[in-house]
Amino acid sequence: MTDAGLHEKRYEPDAPAPLKDIRVLDLSRLVAGNVVTHVLADFGADVIKVENPKGGDDLRNWRVEDIATHWKVYARNKRSLALDYRDAEGLALLLRLAAIADVLVENFIPGKLERMGLGPDVLFAANPHLIVVRISGWGQTGPFAGKPGFGSLVEAMSGFATMNGFPDRPPVLPPLALADMITGLYGATAIMIALRHVEVAGGAGQVIDLSLFESMLSVLGPQAANYALTGTVPTRHGSRSGTTAPRNVYCCADGKYVALSASMQVMAVPRDGSARPDHRPAFCDQHRPRRQ
């Protein structure tokens, strides 16, 4: 029992999940769309993963020791369906599925859904309450809409890569599909907001224009505002922080590394009474470390 009088709930694999009545039709490939739907599936949504009959989702080809680890992580709790969009019968079946779904997720090149004959107008005619999530690199409209939009390009264009690394070395891209993962989390949140609008407010279905670029740009926080105020492009400073110190990765005597962030007094002074005399709050107040 916690201090608030609440009891810890034991894990029950057969217990009903909060999204058990939500059906999601996932037409996406690779990471961003799969992150969106795996978050929903983890909370009980019935995710129907629609795949190309010839090879399935490209994520199946990302292998380690011949095991598709990415697929195993992001396809968990989903059902798979092989369907050929180019076949008239397959397209008709897809529309029938959309008619009984709550959410449809796709990451085609902007405009392809319309060329398939399944634009939002057609989907809403079949299901007025459908939430349509359209994932792309740069958005469904605008000057970059038709350009290739992979995560690496977005991580560079957003300014994220420019912020990473050291000043005497090139910008650094993240070693994982960061833009896609962030976009997926934003997408799952947007879906829950849209579903609430439908279920609680009695609203109609809607289109969620989910771009990797906007998602990536949003997590950079005040960087654009800082530039607007100062006109200065910040330099890269490795693992250090531009707002607090000390904050860095330090090499220890045994050759291993320790990550240290002492941006607040409570972080600088241990709370278990193990601090040495020179770690007393008074000492920290009098001898604040200089900004690195």
Short mmCIF file of C-alpha atoms in Angstrom, two decimals:
data_model
loop_
_atom_site.label_atom_id
_atom_site.label_comp_id
_atom_site.label_asym_id
_atom_site.label_seq_id
_atom_site.Cartn_x
_atom_site.Cartn_y
_atom_site.Cartn_z
CA MET A 1 0.00 0.00 0.00
CA THR A 2 1.27 3.46 -0.88
CA ASP A 3 1.17 6.53 1.35
CA ALA A 4 -2.03 7.61 -0.40
CA GLY A 5 -3.77 4.38 0.62
CA LEU A 6 -3.71 2.96 -2.91
CA HIS A 7 -2.90 -0.66 -3.61
CA GLU A 8 -0.39 -1.77 -6.21
CA LYS A 9 -2.24 -3.59 -8.98
CA ARG A 10 -0.86 -6.95 -10.05
CA TYR A 11 -0.29 -7.60 -13.72
CA GLU A 12 -3.19 -9.49 -15.25
CA PRO A 13 -2.53 -10.47 -18.88
CA ASP A 14 -6.21 -11.18 -19.58
CA ALA A 15 -7.56 -8.01 -17.98
CA PRO A 16 -9.47 -5.69 -20.36
CA ALA A 17 -7.26 -2.86 -21.63
CA PRO A 18 -8.41 0.77 -21.86
CA LEU A 19 -8.43 0.84 -25.71
CA LYS A 20 -9.97 -2.60 -26.20
CA ASP A 21 -12.91 -1.22 -28.25
CA ILE A 22 -10.74 0.82 -30.64
CA ARG A 23 -9.99 -0.67 -34.07
CA VAL A 24 -6.99 0.73 -35.97
CA LEU A 25 -6.21 0.09 -39.63
CA ASP A 26 -2.46 0.50 -40.15
CA LEU A 27 -1.39 0.93 -43.79
CA SER A 28 2.02 2.42 -42.93
CA ARG A 29 5.52 1.07 -43.42
CA LEU A 30 8.75 1.35 -41.44
CA VAL A 31 9.06 3.22 -38.16
CA ALA A 32 6.83 6.28 -37.59
CA GLY A 33 3.49 4.63 -38.36
CA ASN A 34 4.44 1.47 -36.55
CA VAL A 35 5.33 3.48 -33.43
CA VAL A 36 1.94 5.23 -33.58
CA THR A 37 0.03 1.97 -33.72
CA HIS A 38 2.21 -0.04 -31.35
CA VAL A 39 1.52 2.51 -28.60
CA LEU A 40 -2.21 2.05 -29.19
CA ALA A 41 -1.86 -1.73 -29.43
CA ASP A 42 0.01 -1.87 -26.13
CA PHE A 43 -3.07 -0.37 -24.49
CA GLY A 44 -5.45 -2.83 -26.07
CA ALA A 45 -6.43 -1.36 -29.43
CA ASP A 46 -7.17 -3.91 -32.14
CA VAL A 47 -4.53 -2.95 -34.70
CA ILE A 48 -4.86 -4.57 -38.13
CA LYS A 49 -1.52 -4.25 -39.87
CA VAL A 50 -2.13 -4.23 -43.64
CA GLU A 51 0.98 -5.38 -45.52
CA ASN A 52 2.17 -5.90 -49.06
CA PRO A 53 1.71 -9.59 -49.97
CA LYS A 54 5.21 -9.53 -51.52
CA GLY A 55 7.50 -9.27 -48.52
CA GLY A 56 5.34 -7.40 -46.04
CA ASP A 57 6.41 -4.28 -44.15
CA ASP A 58 9.96 -3.19 -45.00
CA LEU A 59 10.67 -3.15 -41.27
CA ARG A 60 10.80 -6.93 -41.46
CA ASN A 61 14.10 -6.55 -43.36
CA TRP A 62 15.91 -4.69 -40.57
CA ARG A 63 17.66 -7.67 -39.03
CA VAL A 64 20.22 -8.42 -36.33
CA GLU A 65 21.64 -11.94 -36.38
CA ASP A 66 18.93 -12.68 -38.97
CA ILE A 67 16.20 -11.72 -36.48
CA ALA A 68 13.87 -8.83 -37.35
CA THR A 69 14.18 -7.18 -33.93
CA HIS A 70 12.64 -3.87 -35.06
CA TRP A 71 9.61 -5.71 -36.39
CA LYS A 72 9.25 -7.77 -33.24
CA VAL A 73 9.28 -4.62 -31.11
CA TYR A 74 6.96 -2.43 -33.18
CA ALA A 75 4.57 -5.10 -34.51
CA ARG A 76 3.75 -6.57 -31.12
CA ASN A 77 0.10 -6.94 -30.19
CA LYS A 78 -1.00 -6.42 -33.82
CA ARG A 79 -2.76 -8.59 -36.35
CA SER A 80 -1.40 -8.78 -39.91
CA LEU A 81 -3.32 -8.84 -43.18
CA ALA A 82 -1.75 -9.22 -46.63
CA LEU A 83 -3.60 -7.06 -49.14
CA ASP A 84 -2.75 -5.84 -52.65
CA TYR A 85 -3.88 -2.23 -53.04
CA ARG A 86 -3.48 -2.39 -56.82
CA ASP A 87 -6.16 -5.05 -57.09
CA ALA A 88 -9.74 -3.74 -57.35
CA GLU A 89 -10.98 -6.46 -55.02
CA GLY A 90 -8.28 -5.64 -52.48
CA LEU A 91 -9.10 -1.93 -52.66
CA ALA A 92 -12.79 -2.65 -52.09
CA LEU A 93 -11.90 -4.80 -49.06
CA LEU A 94 -9.73 -1.98 -47.71
CA LEU A 95 -12.67 0.41 -47.91
CA ARG A 96 -14.89 -2.10 -46.11
CA LEU A 97 -12.31 -2.30 -43.31
CA ALA A 98 -12.10 1.49 -43.10
CA ALA A 99 -15.87 1.60 -42.69
CA ILE A 100 -15.68 -0.38 -39.44
CA ALA A 101 -12.44 1.13 -38.09
CA ASP A 102 -11.98 4.00 -35.65
CA VAL A 103 -8.56 5.05 -36.93
CA LEU A 104 -6.67 4.70 -40.24
CA VAL A 105 -2.92 5.35 -40.37
CA GLU A 106 -0.98 5.76 -43.63
CA ASN A 107 2.39 7.13 -44.72
CA PHE A 108 2.07 7.18 -48.50
CA ILE A 109 3.57 9.99 -50.55
CA PRO A 110 1.13 12.91 -50.20
CA GLY A 111 -1.65 12.54 -52.74
CA LYS A 112 -1.35 8.78 -53.24
CA LEU A 113 -4.37 7.99 -51.07
CA GLU A 114 -6.45 10.20 -53.37
CA ARG A 115 -5.00 8.56 -56.49
CA MET A 116 -5.97 5.18 -55.04
CA GLY A 117 -9.54 6.40 -54.83
CA LEU A 118 -9.46 6.45 -51.03
CA GLY A 119 -9.10 10.14 -50.26
CA PRO A 120 -10.57 11.55 -47.05
CA ASP A 121 -13.85 12.42 -48.81
CA VAL A 122 -14.33 8.78 -49.80
CA LEU A 123 -13.32 7.48 -46.39
CA PHE A 124 -15.59 9.89 -44.52
CA ALA A 125 -18.50 8.96 -46.79
CA ALA A 126 -18.01 5.35 -45.67
CA ASN A 127 -17.26 6.25 -42.03
CA PRO A 128 -18.05 9.81 -40.86
CA HIS A 129 -16.27 9.29 -37.52
CA LEU A 130 -13.00 7.91 -38.89
CA ILE A 131 -9.70 9.44 -37.72
CA VAL A 132 -7.28 9.51 -40.67
CA VAL A 133 -3.60 9.93 -39.75
CA ARG A 134 -1.43 10.96 -42.69
CA ILE A 135 2.30 10.68 -41.98
CA SER A 136 4.86 12.33 -44.24
CA GLY A 137 8.23 14.00 -44.07
CA TRP A 138 7.14 17.60 -44.60
CA GLY A 139 3.32 17.61 -44.42
CA GLN A 140 0.50 17.08 -46.89
CA THR A 141 0.74 20.63 -48.29
CA GLY A 142 3.43 23.26 -48.81
CA PRO A 143 6.52 23.61 -51.01
CA PHE A 144 8.23 20.48 -49.64
CA ALA A 145 5.17 18.19 -49.66
CA GLY A 146 6.27 16.29 -52.76
CA LYS A 147 9.92 15.94 -51.76
CA PRO A 148 11.45 12.80 -50.18
CA GLY A 149 11.01 12.98 -46.42
CA PHE A 150 13.12 10.49 -44.51
CA GLY A 151 14.03 10.85 -40.85
CA SER A 152 17.68 11.68 -41.50
CA LEU A 153 16.72 14.60 -43.76
CA VAL A 154 14.30 15.89 -41.14
CA GLU A 155 16.86 15.56 -38.34
CA ALA A 156 19.21 17.73 -40.41
CA MET A 157 16.66 20.26 -41.72
CA SER A 158 15.15 20.83 -38.27
CA GLY A 159 18.55 21.88 -36.92
CA PHE A 160 18.84 18.93 -34.58
CA ALA A 161 22.01 17.54 -36.19
CA THR A 162 23.65 20.98 -36.11
CA MET A 163 23.21 21.08 -32.33
CA ASN A 164 24.88 17.70 -31.79
CA GLY A 165 28.58 16.96 -31.66
CA PHE A 166 31.61 19.11 -30.94
CA PRO A 167 32.48 22.52 -32.42
CA ASP A 168 35.57 21.25 -34.22
CA ARG A 169 33.76 18.30 -35.82
CA PRO A 170 30.84 17.82 -38.23
CA PRO A 171 27.18 17.83 -37.11
CA VAL A 172 25.99 14.46 -35.78
CA LEU A 173 22.84 12.55 -36.72
CA PRO A 174 21.25 10.36 -34.04
CA PRO A 175 22.15 6.64 -34.23
CA LEU A 176 18.49 5.61 -34.31
CA ALA A 177 15.24 6.62 -36.04
CA LEU A 178 14.67 9.48 -33.63
CA ALA A 179 12.47 11.67 -35.84
CA ASP A 180 10.21 8.72 -36.63
CA MET A 181 9.93 7.70 -32.99
CA ILE A 182 9.07 11.22 -31.83
CA THR A 183 6.54 11.54 -34.65
CA GLY A 184 4.98 8.25 -33.61
CA LEU A 185 4.49 9.43 -30.03
CA TYR A 186 2.96 12.71 -31.23
CA GLY A 187 0.69 10.73 -33.53
CA ALA A 188 -0.58 8.48 -30.76
CA THR A 189 -1.34 11.54 -28.63
CA ALA A 190 -3.13 13.29 -31.51
CA ILE A 191 -5.27 10.21 -32.10
CA MET A 192 -6.40 10.11 -28.47
CA ILE A 193 -7.36 13.81 -28.66
CA ALA A 194 -9.30 13.22 -31.90
CA LEU A 195 -11.05 10.17 -30.45
CA ARG A 196 -12.11 12.19 -27.43
CA HIS A 197 -13.56 14.81 -29.76
CA VAL A 198 -15.60 12.09 -31.47
CA GLU A 199 -16.65 10.12 -28.41
CA VAL A 200 -17.19 12.88 -25.85
CA ALA A 201 -18.02 15.97 -27.90
CA GLY A 202 -19.90 14.07 -30.61
CA GLY A 203 -17.62 15.49 -33.28
CA ALA A 204 -16.99 14.18 -36.75
CA GLY A 205 -13.90 12.35 -37.92
CA GLN A 206 -10.89 14.33 -39.01
CA VAL A 207 -7.55 14.22 -40.79
CA ILE A 208 -4.36 14.45 -38.73
CA ASP A 209 -1.54 15.87 -40.88
CA LEU A 210 1.46 14.38 -39.05
CA SER A 211 4.84 15.47 -40.40
CA LEU A 212 8.21 14.26 -39.19
CA PHE A 213 9.62 17.77 -39.61
CA GLU A 214 7.11 19.53 -37.37
CA SER A 215 7.39 16.80 -34.75
CA MET A 216 11.18 17.05 -34.71
CA LEU A 217 11.17 20.84 -34.69
CA SER A 218 8.79 20.94 -31.75
CA VAL A 219 11.14 19.03 -29.43
CA LEU A 220 13.90 21.59 -30.00
CA GLY A 221 12.00 23.86 -27.63
CA PRO A 222 13.03 27.54 -27.68
CA GLN A 223 15.83 27.22 -30.24
CA ALA A 224 13.96 29.15 -32.97
CA ALA A 225 12.88 31.80 -30.45
CA ASN A 226 16.46 32.13 -29.20
CA TYR A 227 17.67 32.72 -32.75
CA ALA A 228 14.93 35.28 -33.37
CA LEU A 229 16.05 37.17 -30.26
CA THR A 230 19.81 36.97 -30.75
CA GLY A 231 20.38 36.32 -34.45
CA THR A 232 23.12 33.91 -33.38
CA VAL A 233 23.39 30.27 -34.37
CA PRO A 234 24.57 28.39 -31.26
CA THR A 235 27.77 26.41 -31.52
CA ARG A 236 27.96 22.71 -30.74
CA HIS A 237 29.29 21.97 -27.28
CA GLY A 238 29.31 18.19 -26.96
CA SER A 239 27.64 16.87 -23.84
CA ARG A 240 27.73 20.19 -22.01
CA SER A 241 24.63 22.32 -21.42
CA GLY A 242 24.17 25.90 -22.53
CA THR A 243 22.08 26.73 -19.47
CA THR A 244 23.62 24.94 -16.46
CA ALA A 245 26.95 23.63 -15.17
CA PRO A 246 28.47 21.26 -14.38
CA ARG A 247 26.82 18.97 -16.92
CA ASN A 248 28.94 16.61 -18.96
CA VAL A 249 30.25 13.07 -19.39
CA TYR A 250 33.47 12.59 -17.44
CA CYS A 251 36.10 9.88 -17.68
CA CYS A 252 36.82 8.12 -14.38
CA ALA A 253 40.08 6.63 -13.11
CA ASP A 254 38.93 3.12 -14.06
CA GLY A 255 38.37 4.15 -17.69
CA LYS A 256 34.59 4.15 -17.43
CA TYR A 257 32.40 7.22 -17.73
CA VAL A 258 29.98 9.02 -15.46
CA ALA A 259 27.23 11.38 -16.62
CA LEU A 260 26.84 14.31 -14.24
CA SER A 261 24.14 16.94 -14.06
CA ALA A 262 24.18 19.24 -11.04
CA SER A 263 21.86 21.91 -12.37
CA MET A 264 19.91 22.10 -9.10
CA GLN A 265 21.07 22.24 -5.50
CA VAL A 266 19.28 18.99 -4.66
CA MET A 267 21.25 17.27 -7.42
CA ALA A 268 24.58 18.64 -6.21
CA VAL A 269 24.11 17.56 -2.61
CA PRO A 270 23.34 13.87 -1.83
CA ARG A 271 20.24 13.38 0.31
CA ASP A 272 21.46 10.25 2.07
CA GLY A 273 23.92 12.07 4.35
CA SER A 274 26.93 10.61 2.52
CA ALA A 275 28.30 13.95 1.35
CA ARG A 276 31.82 14.96 2.28
CA PRO A 277 32.26 18.21 4.23
CA ASP A 278 33.01 20.12 1.06
CA HIS A 279 29.63 19.03 -0.34
CA ARG A 280 27.66 20.96 2.24
CA PRO A 281 24.97 23.31 0.86
CA ALA A 282 26.85 26.29 2.30
CA PHE A 283 29.94 25.31 0.34
CA CYS A 284 27.94 24.86 -2.85
CA ASP A 285 26.32 28.27 -2.34
CA GLN A 286 29.68 29.99 -1.84
CA HIS A 287 31.60 28.19 -4.56
CA ARG A 288 29.27 27.78 -7.48
CA PRO A 289 30.98 26.14 -10.46
CA ARG A 290 31.74 28.39 -13.36
CA ARG A 291 29.78 27.92 -16.54
CA GLN A 292 31.62 25.55 -18.85
#
